[in-house]
C-alpha positions as protocol buffer text, in pm:
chain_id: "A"
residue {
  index: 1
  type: UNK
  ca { x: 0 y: 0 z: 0 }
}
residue {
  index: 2
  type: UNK
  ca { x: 128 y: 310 z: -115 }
}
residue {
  index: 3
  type: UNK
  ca { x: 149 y: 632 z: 149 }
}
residue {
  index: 4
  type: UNK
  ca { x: -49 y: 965 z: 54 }
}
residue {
  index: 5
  type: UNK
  ca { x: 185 y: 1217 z: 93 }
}
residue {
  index: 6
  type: UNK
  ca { x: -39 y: 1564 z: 106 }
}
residue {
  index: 7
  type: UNK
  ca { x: 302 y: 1749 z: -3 }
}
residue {
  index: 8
  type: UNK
  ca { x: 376 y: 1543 z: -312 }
}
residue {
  index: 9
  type: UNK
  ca { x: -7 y: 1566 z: -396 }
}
residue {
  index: 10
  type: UNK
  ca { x: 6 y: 1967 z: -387 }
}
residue {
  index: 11
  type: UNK
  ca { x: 334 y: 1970 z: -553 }
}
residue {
  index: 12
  type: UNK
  ca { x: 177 y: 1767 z: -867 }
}
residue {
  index: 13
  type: UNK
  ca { x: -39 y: 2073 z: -954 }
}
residue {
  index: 14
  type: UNK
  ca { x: 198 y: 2350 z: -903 }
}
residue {
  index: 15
  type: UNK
  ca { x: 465 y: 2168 z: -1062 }
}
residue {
  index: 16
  type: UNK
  ca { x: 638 y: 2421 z: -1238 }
}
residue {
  index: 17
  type: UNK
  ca { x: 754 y: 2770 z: -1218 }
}
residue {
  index: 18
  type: UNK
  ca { x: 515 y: 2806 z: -1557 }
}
residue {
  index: 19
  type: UNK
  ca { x: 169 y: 2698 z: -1364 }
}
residue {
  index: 20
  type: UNK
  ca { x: 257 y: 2877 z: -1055 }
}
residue {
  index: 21
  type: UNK
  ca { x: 272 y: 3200 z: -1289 }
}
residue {
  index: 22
  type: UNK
  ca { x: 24 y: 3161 z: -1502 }
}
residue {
  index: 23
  type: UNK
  ca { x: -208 y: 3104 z: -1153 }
}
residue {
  index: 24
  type: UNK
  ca { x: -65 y: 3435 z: -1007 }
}
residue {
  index: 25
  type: UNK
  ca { x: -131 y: 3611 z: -1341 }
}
residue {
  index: 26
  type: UNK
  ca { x: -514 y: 3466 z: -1321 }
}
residue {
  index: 27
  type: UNK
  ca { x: -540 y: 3523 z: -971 }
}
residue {
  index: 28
  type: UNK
  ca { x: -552 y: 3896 z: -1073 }
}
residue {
  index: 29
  type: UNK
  ca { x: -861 y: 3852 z: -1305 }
}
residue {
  index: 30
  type: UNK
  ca { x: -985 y: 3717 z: -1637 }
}
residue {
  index: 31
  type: UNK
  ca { x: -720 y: 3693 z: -1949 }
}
residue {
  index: 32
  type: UNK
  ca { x: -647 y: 3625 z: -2260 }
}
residue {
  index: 33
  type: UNK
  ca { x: -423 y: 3390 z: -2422 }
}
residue {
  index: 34
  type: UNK
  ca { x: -171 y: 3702 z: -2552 }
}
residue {
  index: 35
  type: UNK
  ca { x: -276 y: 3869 z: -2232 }
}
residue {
  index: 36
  type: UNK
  ca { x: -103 y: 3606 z: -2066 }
}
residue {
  index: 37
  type: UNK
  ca { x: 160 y: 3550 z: -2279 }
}
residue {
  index: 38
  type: UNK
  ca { x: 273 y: 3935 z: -2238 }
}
residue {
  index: 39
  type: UNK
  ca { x: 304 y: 3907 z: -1878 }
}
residue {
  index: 40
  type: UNK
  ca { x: 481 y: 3598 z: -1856 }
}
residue {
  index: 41
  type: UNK
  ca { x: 840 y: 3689 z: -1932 }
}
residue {
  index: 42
  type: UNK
  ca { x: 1031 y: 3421 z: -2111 }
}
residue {
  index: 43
  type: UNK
  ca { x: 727 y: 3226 z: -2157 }
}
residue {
  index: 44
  type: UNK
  ca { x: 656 y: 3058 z: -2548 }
}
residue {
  index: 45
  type: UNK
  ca { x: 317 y: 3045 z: -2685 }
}
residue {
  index: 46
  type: UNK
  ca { x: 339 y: 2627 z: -2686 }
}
residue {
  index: 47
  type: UNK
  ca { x: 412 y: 2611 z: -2305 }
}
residue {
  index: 48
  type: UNK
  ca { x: 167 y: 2824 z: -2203 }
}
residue {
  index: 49
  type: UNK
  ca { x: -49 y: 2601 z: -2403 }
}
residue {
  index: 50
  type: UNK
  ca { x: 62 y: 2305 z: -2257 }
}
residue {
  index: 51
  type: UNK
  ca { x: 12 y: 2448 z: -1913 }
}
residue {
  index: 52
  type: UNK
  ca { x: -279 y: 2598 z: -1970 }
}
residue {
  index: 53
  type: UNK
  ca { x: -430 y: 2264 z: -2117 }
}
residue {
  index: 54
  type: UNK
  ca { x: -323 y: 2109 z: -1758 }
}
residue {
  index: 55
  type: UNK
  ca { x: -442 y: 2324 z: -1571 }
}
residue {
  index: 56
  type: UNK
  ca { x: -762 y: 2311 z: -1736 }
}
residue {
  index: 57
  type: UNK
  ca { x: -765 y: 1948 z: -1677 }
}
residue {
  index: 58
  type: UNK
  ca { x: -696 y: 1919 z: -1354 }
}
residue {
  index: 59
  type: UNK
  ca { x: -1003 y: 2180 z: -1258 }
}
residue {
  index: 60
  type: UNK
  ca { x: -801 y: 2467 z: -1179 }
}
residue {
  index: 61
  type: UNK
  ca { x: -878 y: 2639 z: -1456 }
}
residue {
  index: 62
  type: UNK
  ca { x: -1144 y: 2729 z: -1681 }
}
residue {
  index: 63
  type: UNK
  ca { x: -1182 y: 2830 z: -2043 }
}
residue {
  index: 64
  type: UNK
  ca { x: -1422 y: 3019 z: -2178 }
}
residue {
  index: 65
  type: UNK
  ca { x: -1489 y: 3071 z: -2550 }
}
residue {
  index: 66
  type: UNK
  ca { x: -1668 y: 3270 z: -2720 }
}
residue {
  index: 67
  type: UNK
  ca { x: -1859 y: 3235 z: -3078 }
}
residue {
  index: 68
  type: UNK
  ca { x: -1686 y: 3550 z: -3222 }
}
residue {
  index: 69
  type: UNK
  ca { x: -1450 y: 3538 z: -3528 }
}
residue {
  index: 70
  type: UNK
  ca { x: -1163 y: 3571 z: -3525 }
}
residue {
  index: 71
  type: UNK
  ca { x: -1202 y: 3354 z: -3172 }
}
residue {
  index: 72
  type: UNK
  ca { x: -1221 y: 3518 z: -2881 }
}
residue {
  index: 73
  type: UNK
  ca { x: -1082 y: 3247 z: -2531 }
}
residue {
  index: 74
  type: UNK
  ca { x: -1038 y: 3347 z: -2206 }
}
residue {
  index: 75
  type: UNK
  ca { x: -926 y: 3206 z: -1872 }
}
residue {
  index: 76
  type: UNK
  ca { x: -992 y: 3235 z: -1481 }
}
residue {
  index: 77
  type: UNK
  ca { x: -947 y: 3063 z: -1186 }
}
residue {
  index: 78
  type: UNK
  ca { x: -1168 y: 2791 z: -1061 }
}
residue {
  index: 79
  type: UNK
  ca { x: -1282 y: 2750 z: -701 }
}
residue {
  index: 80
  type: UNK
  ca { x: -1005 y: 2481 z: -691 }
}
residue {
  index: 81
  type: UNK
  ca { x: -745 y: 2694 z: -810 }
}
residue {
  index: 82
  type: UNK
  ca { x: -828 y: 3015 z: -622 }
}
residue {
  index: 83
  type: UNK
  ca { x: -762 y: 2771 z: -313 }
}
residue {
  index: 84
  type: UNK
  ca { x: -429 y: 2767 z: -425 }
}
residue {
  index: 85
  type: UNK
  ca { x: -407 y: 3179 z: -401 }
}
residue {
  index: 86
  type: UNK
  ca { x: -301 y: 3147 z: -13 }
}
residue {
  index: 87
  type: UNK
  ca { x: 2 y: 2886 z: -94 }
}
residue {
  index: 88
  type: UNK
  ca { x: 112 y: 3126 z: -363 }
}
residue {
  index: 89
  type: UNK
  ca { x: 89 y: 3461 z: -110 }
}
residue {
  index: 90
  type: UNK
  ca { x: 338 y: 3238 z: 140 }
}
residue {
  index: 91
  type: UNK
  ca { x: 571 y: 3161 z: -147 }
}
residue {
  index: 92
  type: UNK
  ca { x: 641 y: 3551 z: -233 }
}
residue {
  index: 93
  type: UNK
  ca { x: 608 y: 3646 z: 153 }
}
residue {
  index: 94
  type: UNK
  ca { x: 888 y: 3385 z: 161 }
}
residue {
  index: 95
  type: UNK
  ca { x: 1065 y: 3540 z: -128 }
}
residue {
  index: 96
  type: UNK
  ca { x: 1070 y: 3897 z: -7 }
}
residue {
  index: 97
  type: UNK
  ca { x: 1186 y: 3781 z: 353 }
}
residue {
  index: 98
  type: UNK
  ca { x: 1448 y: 3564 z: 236 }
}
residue {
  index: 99
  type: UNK
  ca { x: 1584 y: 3753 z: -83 }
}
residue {
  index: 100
  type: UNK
  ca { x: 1897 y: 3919 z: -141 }
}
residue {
  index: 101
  type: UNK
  ca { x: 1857 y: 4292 z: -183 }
}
């Protein structure tokens, strides 16, 4: 029998420095793809893409589209990943406490 480790479950949905981004950057509101993509420095269009497909999977996203052309998508936070909000808000407490000035 394997052992649930609560750690190693949270870590499997903010596995990256990409999702944990992208999650601040919706955690501020509604945005598009190139909304997104501006205000992720360093970021290329097929990992956001990638991320933002697994994050959509795993419920902590959601994508909205609308019937527009040319197509209009945008993204927010589910319930599920605005619970993740108060993880993220340690992590840059952490940060500013611990960086090098």
């Amino acid at each position: 029998m394997e052992h649930f480790c609560p750690l190693e479950y949270t870590l499997n949905f903010i596995k990256s420095k990409w999702v944990i981004l992208i999650i601040r950057e919706l955690s501020f509101g509604t945005c598009r793809f190139n909304e997104l993509e501006k205000r992720i420095s360093g970021i290329s269009q097929k990992v956001l893409t990638s991320n933002l497909r697994f994050l959509e999977e795993n419920n902590l996203i959601k994508r909205k589209v609308y019937p527009v052309v040319p197509p209009k998508v945008e993204y927010s936070l589910t319930d599920l990943g605005e619970s993740l909000k108060p993880i993220l808000d340690q992590m840059s407490e952490w940060g500013t406490k611990n960086c090098k000035k």
